[in-house]
Short mmCIF file of C-alpha atoms in Angstrom, two decimals:
data_model
loop_
_atom_site.label_atom_id
_atom_site.label_comp_id
_atom_site.label_asym_id
_atom_site.label_seq_id
_atom_site.Cartn_x
_atom_site.Cartn_y
_atom_site.Cartn_z
CA UNK C 1 154.48 291.38 102.80
CA UNK C 2 158.26 291.48 102.55
CA UNK C 3 160.38 294.23 104.14
CA UNK C 4 164.10 294.67 104.67
CA UNK C 5 165.61 295.88 107.93
CA UNK C 6 169.08 297.41 107.86
CA UNK C 7 171.14 297.35 111.05
CA UNK C 8 174.59 298.81 111.59
CA UNK C 9 177.36 296.51 112.77
CA UNK C 10 179.88 297.65 115.38
CA UNK C 11 182.87 295.36 114.81
CA UNK C 12 186.16 295.52 116.64
CA UNK C 13 189.24 296.23 114.46
CA UNK C 14 190.02 292.49 114.33
CA UNK C 15 186.45 291.64 113.36
CA UNK C 16 186.41 294.39 110.71
CA UNK C 17 189.60 292.99 109.18
CA UNK C 18 188.05 289.52 109.03
CA UNK C 19 184.85 290.84 107.45
CA UNK C 20 186.83 292.75 104.83
CA UNK C 21 188.90 289.67 103.99
CA UNK C 22 185.68 287.65 103.71
CA UNK C 23 184.08 290.04 101.22
CA UNK C 24 187.24 290.16 99.14
CA UNK C 25 187.49 286.37 99.05
CA UNK C 26 183.86 285.70 98.09
CA UNK C 27 183.83 288.43 95.41
CA UNK C 28 187.13 287.30 93.90
CA UNK C 29 185.64 283.80 93.76
CA UNK C 30 182.47 285.24 92.20
CA UNK C 31 184.54 286.88 89.46
CA UNK C 32 186.17 283.52 88.70
CA UNK C 33 182.79 281.79 88.50
CA UNK C 34 181.52 284.61 86.28
CA UNK C 35 184.41 284.21 83.86
CA UNK C 36 183.73 280.47 83.64
CA UNK C 37 180.02 281.07 83.07
CA UNK C 38 180.71 283.60 80.31
CA UNK C 39 183.38 281.51 78.59
CA UNK C 40 181.40 278.27 78.58
CA UNK C 41 177.94 279.91 78.27
CA UNK C 42 176.85 278.07 81.40
CA UNK C 43 174.49 280.13 83.53
CA UNK C 44 172.33 277.66 85.51
CA UNK C 45 173.07 277.38 89.20
CA UNK C 46 173.30 273.58 89.11
CA UNK C 47 175.68 273.51 86.12
CA UNK C 48 177.94 276.18 87.60
CA UNK C 49 178.04 274.32 90.90
CA UNK C 50 179.15 271.15 89.14
CA UNK C 51 182.07 272.88 87.41
CA UNK C 52 183.28 275.49 89.91
CA UNK C 53 182.24 274.48 93.44
CA UNK C 54 185.38 272.54 94.37
CA UNK C 55 187.72 275.10 92.79
CA UNK C 56 186.42 278.12 94.66
CA UNK C 57 185.86 276.26 97.93
CA UNK C 58 189.44 275.01 98.11
CA UNK C 59 191.09 277.91 96.30
CA UNK C 60 189.65 280.70 98.45
CA UNK C 61 189.09 278.94 101.77
CA UNK C 62 185.31 279.18 101.63
CA UNK C 63 182.90 277.19 103.72
CA UNK C 64 180.54 274.90 101.81
CA UNK C 65 177.50 277.11 102.26
CA UNK C 66 179.44 280.28 101.41
CA UNK C 67 180.66 278.68 98.17
CA UNK C 68 177.07 277.77 97.28
CA UNK C 69 175.98 281.38 97.84
CA UNK C 70 178.81 282.69 95.63
CA UNK C 71 177.67 280.47 92.75
CA UNK C 72 174.03 281.41 93.25
CA UNK C 73 174.95 285.10 93.29
CA UNK C 74 176.63 284.74 89.90
CA UNK C 75 173.70 282.77 88.45
CA UNK C 76 171.24 285.41 89.70
CA UNK C 77 173.37 288.22 88.23
CA UNK C 78 173.34 286.61 84.79
CA UNK C 79 169.61 285.93 85.05
CA UNK C 80 169.04 289.63 85.70
CA UNK C 81 171.35 290.60 82.83
CA UNK C 82 169.56 288.34 80.37
CA UNK C 83 166.15 289.60 81.53
CA UNK C 84 167.29 293.21 80.90
CA UNK C 85 168.56 292.27 77.45
CA UNK C 86 165.27 290.60 76.53
CA UNK C 87 163.33 293.61 77.80
CA UNK C 88 165.45 295.96 75.67
CA UNK C 89 166.79 297.87 78.67
CA UNK C 90 170.35 297.68 77.30
CA UNK C 91 169.52 298.94 73.84
CA UNK C 92 168.77 297.38 70.50
CA UNK C 93 170.66 294.53 68.89
CA UNK C 94 174.08 295.80 67.82
CA UNK C 95 174.11 298.87 70.06
CA UNK C 96 177.41 299.60 71.82
CA UNK C 97 175.95 299.19 75.30
CA UNK C 98 174.31 295.86 74.52
CA UNK C 99 177.41 294.50 72.74
CA UNK C 100 179.57 295.46 75.72
CA UNK C 101 177.18 293.76 78.15
CA UNK C 102 177.05 290.57 76.07
CA UNK C 103 180.76 290.35 75.29
CA UNK C 104 182.25 290.81 78.77
CA UNK C 105 181.74 288.71 81.91
CA UNK C 106 180.03 290.28 84.89
CA UNK C 107 182.54 291.67 87.39
CA UNK C 108 181.98 291.97 91.14
CA UNK C 109 183.50 294.71 93.25
CA UNK C 110 185.89 293.59 95.95
CA UNK C 111 183.51 294.97 98.61
CA UNK C 112 180.19 294.00 96.99
CA UNK C 113 177.49 292.70 99.34
CA UNK C 114 177.31 288.98 100.10
CA UNK C 115 174.24 286.98 101.23
CA UNK C 116 174.34 284.79 104.35
CA UNK C 117 171.72 282.26 105.42
CA UNK C 118 170.99 280.86 108.88
CA UNK C 119 173.79 278.30 108.57
CA UNK C 120 176.37 281.07 108.21
CA UNK C 121 174.71 283.74 110.35
CA UNK C 122 172.80 283.59 113.62
CA UNK C 123 171.11 286.46 115.42
CA UNK C 124 170.97 287.12 119.16
CA UNK C 125 168.33 289.85 119.14
CA UNK C 126 168.12 290.41 122.90
CA UNK C 127 171.89 290.75 123.24
CA UNK C 128 172.12 292.77 119.99
CA UNK C 129 174.88 290.56 118.65
CA UNK C 130 175.33 288.22 115.70
CA UNK C 131 177.57 285.26 114.98
CA UNK C 132 178.79 285.19 111.40
CA UNK C 133 181.09 282.99 109.32
CA UNK C 134 184.29 284.53 107.94
CA UNK C 135 187.44 283.27 106.27
CA UNK C 136 189.18 283.79 109.63
CA UNK C 137 186.68 281.59 111.45
CA UNK C 138 183.37 282.18 113.17
CA UNK C 139 183.02 285.73 114.50
CA UNK C 140 180.97 285.60 117.70
CA UNK C 141 179.51 288.45 119.75
CA UNK C 142 179.65 290.86 116.82
CA UNK C 143 177.59 293.81 118.08
CA UNK C 144 175.00 295.74 116.10
CA UNK C 145 172.74 298.70 116.78
CA UNK C 146 169.10 299.09 115.80
CA UNK C 147 165.98 300.98 116.84
CA UNK C 148 163.32 299.43 119.07
CA UNK C 149 160.96 299.03 116.10
CA UNK C 150 163.65 297.30 114.04
CA UNK C 151 164.40 294.90 116.89
CA UNK C 152 160.71 294.09 117.22
CA UNK C 153 160.37 293.32 113.50
CA UNK C 154 163.57 291.26 113.45
CA UNK C 155 162.50 289.24 116.47
CA UNK C 156 159.04 288.44 115.11
CA UNK C 157 159.39 288.30 111.34
CA UNK C 158 163.00 287.78 110.22
CA UNK C 159 163.18 285.01 107.64
CA UNK C 160 165.57 283.96 104.91
CA UNK C 161 168.91 285.45 103.95
CA UNK C 162 170.68 288.54 105.23
CA UNK C 163 173.21 290.54 103.21
CA UNK C 164 176.52 291.74 104.59
CA UNK C 165 177.31 295.15 103.08
CA UNK C 166 180.19 297.61 103.44
CA UNK C 167 179.43 301.25 102.64
CA UNK C 168 181.31 304.48 103.38
CA UNK C 169 183.52 302.84 105.98
CA UNK C 170 180.57 301.26 107.83
CA UNK C 171 179.32 297.69 108.03
CA UNK C 172 175.65 296.76 107.70
CA UNK C 173 173.45 293.68 107.79
CA UNK C 174 170.33 293.88 105.64
CA UNK C 175 167.81 291.31 106.86
CA UNK C 176 164.70 290.09 105.04
CA UNK C 177 161.48 290.05 107.07
CA UNK C 178 158.17 288.47 106.05
CA UNK C 179 155.25 290.32 107.63
CA UNK C 180 151.65 289.13 107.41
CA UNK C 181 149.64 291.00 104.78
CA UNK C 182 147.35 293.51 106.54
CA UNK C 183 143.70 293.64 105.60
CA UNK C 184 143.16 296.31 102.93
CA UNK C 185 140.14 298.39 103.88
CA UNK C 186 137.51 299.11 101.24
CA UNK C 187 138.05 302.85 100.57
CA UNK C 188 135.24 305.37 100.89
CA UNK C 189 136.96 307.63 98.32
CA UNK C 190 140.32 308.07 96.67
CA UNK C 191 143.10 310.55 97.28
CA UNK C 192 144.67 311.37 93.93
CA UNK C 193 148.40 312.07 93.88
CA UNK C 194 149.98 314.00 91.00
CA UNK C 195 153.77 313.60 90.87
CA UNK C 196 155.88 316.36 89.36
CA UNK C 197 159.16 318.23 89.42
CA UNK C 198 158.14 321.73 90.56
CA UNK C 199 155.73 320.18 93.07
CA UNK C 200 157.01 316.72 94.03
CA UNK C 201 153.51 315.57 94.99
CA UNK C 202 150.13 317.28 94.89
CA UNK C 203 147.02 315.63 96.35
CA UNK C 204 143.42 316.03 95.27
CA UNK C 205 142.52 317.70 98.58
CA UNK C 206 144.80 320.62 97.70
CA UNK C 207 147.98 319.74 99.63
CA UNK C 208 151.13 320.55 97.68
CA UNK C 209 154.61 319.29 98.54
CA UNK C 210 156.95 321.77 96.89
CA UNK C 211 160.13 320.51 95.23
CA UNK C 212 161.94 323.85 95.34
CA UNK C 213 164.21 322.90 98.26
CA UNK C 214 165.05 319.49 96.77
CA UNK C 215 165.77 320.96 93.34
CA UNK C 216 167.96 323.66 94.92
CA UNK C 217 169.97 321.01 96.79
CA UNK C 218 170.39 318.99 93.59
CA UNK C 219 171.52 322.07 91.64
CA UNK C 220 174.00 323.02 94.37
CA UNK C 221 175.40 319.49 94.58
CA UNK C 222 175.68 319.27 90.79
CA UNK C 223 177.60 322.54 90.57
CA UNK C 224 179.87 321.53 93.45
CA UNK C 225 180.65 318.20 91.78
CA UNK C 226 181.42 319.99 88.51
CA UNK C 227 183.87 322.39 90.19
CA UNK C 228 185.58 319.66 92.21
CA UNK C 229 185.93 317.37 89.20
CA UNK C 230 187.49 320.21 87.22
CA UNK C 231 190.19 320.74 89.90
CA UNK C 232 191.39 317.10 89.75
CA UNK C 233 193.47 317.49 92.92
CA UNK C 234 193.80 314.91 95.69
CA UNK C 235 191.88 317.06 98.14
CA UNK C 236 189.10 317.59 95.58
CA UNK C 237 188.84 313.83 94.96
CA UNK C 238 188.78 313.21 98.71
CA UNK C 239 185.94 315.70 99.15
CA UNK C 240 184.02 314.15 96.25
CA UNK C 241 184.34 310.77 97.93
CA UNK C 242 183.08 312.16 101.23
CA UNK C 243 180.05 313.80 99.62
CA UNK C 244 178.93 310.89 97.46
CA UNK C 245 175.38 309.70 98.08
CA UNK C 246 174.66 312.85 100.14
CA UNK C 247 172.15 314.07 97.56
CA UNK C 248 170.56 310.61 97.29
CA UNK C 249 170.10 310.41 101.07
CA UNK C 250 168.50 313.85 101.16
CA UNK C 251 166.11 312.96 98.33
CA UNK C 252 165.21 309.64 99.95
CA UNK C 253 164.47 311.34 103.28
CA UNK C 254 162.29 313.92 101.51
CA UNK C 255 160.35 311.17 99.74
CA UNK C 256 159.90 309.27 103.01
CA UNK C 257 158.44 312.34 104.72
CA UNK C 258 156.07 313.10 101.83
CA UNK C 259 154.93 309.48 101.52
CA UNK C 260 154.26 309.21 105.26
CA UNK C 261 152.15 312.39 105.25
CA UNK C 262 150.07 311.22 102.27
CA UNK C 263 149.48 307.73 103.70
CA UNK C 264 148.59 309.15 107.12
CA UNK C 265 146.01 311.48 105.55
CA UNK C 266 144.52 308.64 103.47
CA UNK C 267 144.32 306.41 106.54
CA UNK C 268 142.70 309.18 108.61
CA UNK C 269 140.00 309.83 106.01
CA UNK C 270 139.40 306.18 105.08
CA UNK C 271 140.52 306.84 101.50
CA UNK C 272 142.55 304.88 99.02
CA UNK C 273 145.49 306.32 97.07
CA UNK C 274 145.42 306.73 93.29
CA UNK C 275 148.80 307.10 91.55
CA UNK C 276 149.83 307.66 87.95
CA UNK C 277 151.45 304.72 86.17
CA UNK C 278 154.62 306.53 85.04
CA UNK C 279 156.59 303.49 83.91
CA UNK C 280 158.69 304.34 80.86
CA UNK C 281 158.08 308.09 81.08
CA UNK C 282 161.77 308.91 80.55
CA UNK C 283 161.68 307.10 77.21
CA UNK C 284 158.46 308.82 76.12
CA UNK C 285 159.27 312.41 77.07
CA UNK C 286 161.49 314.52 74.80
CA UNK C 287 163.06 317.60 76.39
CA UNK C 288 165.72 320.14 75.59
CA UNK C 289 169.22 319.39 76.89
CA UNK C 290 169.10 321.76 79.93
CA UNK C 291 165.91 320.02 81.14
CA UNK C 292 167.15 316.45 80.79
CA UNK C 293 169.19 316.51 84.00
CA UNK C 294 166.14 317.59 85.97
CA UNK C 295 163.98 314.87 84.40
CA UNK C 296 166.49 312.08 84.94
CA UNK C 297 167.12 313.08 88.57
CA UNK C 298 163.36 313.03 89.26
CA UNK C 299 162.91 310.20 91.78
CA UNK C 300 159.20 309.56 91.11
CA UNK C 301 159.70 305.78 91.16
CA UNK C 302 161.21 305.92 94.64
CA UNK C 303 158.37 308.07 95.96
CA UNK C 304 155.84 305.71 94.37
CA UNK C 305 157.50 302.67 95.96
CA UNK C 306 157.57 304.40 99.36
CA UNK C 307 153.88 305.21 99.03
CA UNK C 308 153.15 301.62 98.02
CA UNK C 309 154.81 299.86 100.94
CA UNK C 310 153.71 302.41 103.56
CA UNK C 311 150.13 302.13 102.31
CA UNK C 312 150.33 298.34 102.38
CA UNK C 313 151.51 298.38 106.00
CA UNK C 314 148.64 300.71 106.91
CA UNK C 315 146.02 298.67 105.01
CA UNK C 316 145.35 301.53 102.58
CA UNK C 317 144.26 300.59 99.05
CA UNK C 318 146.52 301.73 96.20
CA UNK C 319 145.58 301.78 92.51
CA UNK C 320 147.57 302.91 89.46
CA UNK C 321 145.79 304.78 86.66
CA UNK C 322 146.58 305.91 83.12
CA UNK C 323 148.21 309.36 83.32
CA UNK C 324 147.23 310.41 79.78
CA UNK C 325 145.78 313.93 79.59
CA UNK C 326 145.32 314.30 83.36
CA UNK C 327 146.93 317.75 83.14
CA UNK C 328 144.75 318.84 80.19
CA UNK C 329 141.38 317.46 81.36
CA UNK C 330 138.96 319.59 83.36
CA UNK C 331 138.13 317.91 86.67
CA UNK C 332 134.75 319.72 86.70
CA UNK C 333 133.26 319.02 83.24
CA UNK C 334 135.74 316.52 81.77
CA UNK C 335 136.64 318.67 78.74
CA UNK C 336 140.12 317.89 77.36
CA UNK C 337 142.01 320.63 75.57
CA UNK C 338 145.66 321.51 75.39
CA UNK C 339 144.72 325.18 75.81
CA UNK C 340 143.24 324.43 79.26
CA UNK C 341 146.76 324.40 80.67
CA UNK C 342 147.80 328.05 80.58
CA UNK C 343 151.21 327.50 82.16
CA UNK C 344 152.88 325.22 84.68
CA UNK C 345 150.74 326.36 87.61
CA UNK C 346 147.51 327.60 86.03
CA UNK C 347 144.51 325.68 84.69
CA UNK C 348 141.43 327.29 83.16
CA UNK C 349 138.84 325.25 81.27
CA UNK C 350 137.99 326.69 77.86
CA UNK C 351 134.58 325.00 77.99
CA UNK C 352 133.09 325.70 81.44
CA UNK C 353 135.50 328.33 82.80
CA UNK C 354 136.56 326.25 85.81
CA UNK C 355 139.90 327.49 87.21
CA UNK C 356 142.24 325.74 89.65
CA UNK C 357 145.90 325.13 90.31
CA UNK C 358 147.05 322.86 87.48
CA UNK C 359 148.54 320.17 89.74
CA UNK C 360 145.47 320.08 92.00
CA UNK C 361 143.23 319.71 88.95
CA UNK C 362 145.40 316.83 87.68
CA UNK C 363 145.28 315.16 91.10
CA UNK C 364 141.47 315.34 91.10
CA UNK C 365 141.40 313.67 87.68
CA UNK C 366 143.67 310.93 89.01
CA UNK C 367 141.38 310.45 92.02
CA UNK C 368 138.34 310.14 89.74
CA UNK C 369 140.11 307.57 87.58
CA UNK C 370 141.13 305.71 90.73
CA UNK C 371 137.50 305.43 91.88
CA UNK C 372 136.43 304.20 88.43
CA UNK C 373 139.29 301.71 88.20
CA UNK C 374 138.64 300.36 91.71
CA UNK C 375 134.92 299.97 90.99
CA UNK C 376 135.63 298.05 87.77
CA UNK C 377 138.30 295.79 89.29
CA UNK C 378 136.14 295.01 92.37
CA UNK C 379 132.76 294.83 90.64
CA UNK C 380 132.49 291.08 91.32
#
């Protein structure tokens, strides 16, 4: 099981200047490699290394390993771009977005993150310091801060590359940790989770996590951004810069809290977790213009990923089921009818008369499908 641990660096002013110069150098070099790759249609790591390694190493004062990582970063970026094009994520052939992506080389921000391996970066966990390569030489005794749990994971499981990132005036190291896969317990039952906008998550045991507060924050932030952008003054732009990612952090924290509560309840009751497979829902759903903002700011994928990794760490089984008609099907008799769903919150079966909160009813259908799917997949 792979996790990432983010720690905050506490550099001195001299160290911060060296780190900033390092990021600018490696990303300027990456832009040069990207232009060469696009011009010559050369995207393989080995081929790019043969044509650009000496130029960027000598031209930007990079160490050998840092130059290798710059080239690999460019090759990986183009591999991701081509995979998105093949999957149709950038539109159909001839669309403006796809033409723009295919006709221009990939550009890297001056402060984009840069990977470092153990030859360029060494950790002193007990002393809470790192030693990292920079264009100004090796920076030793660069302090960082982390929680006790993060230190424990880093000490026991850190493996592979770590990314140096600069965000909102702060420096971070994002380390990759390989943890042993915990044993997944055979569930006694399944806890169905219905994801929505009015209620962010509703479980089959009746627990509802209301999205009213999150939606109110998003509406307030959206209106504030609109007013500040309309002013177009320096102070308004400065305030916009200060408030960026505030909404995303609030939503992520909300999703973390909800996911932890659901996984804790499933672990306590010996249950697995059944989730809807909502991949591609934004392409399938057609809404009026006022509702599109709400749909596209719905972070169901993030909540699902949080549930997935927290459940994996706890040894809780997770299964994804087909979401079709879960909101129209009666969890008591199985009758499916569009008229069963009276409104957003109410469900009343036209066949047997069963009545329940609509999201709770959907969650029970998801739980039932989870049990069936688990039984079929583990029948052997």
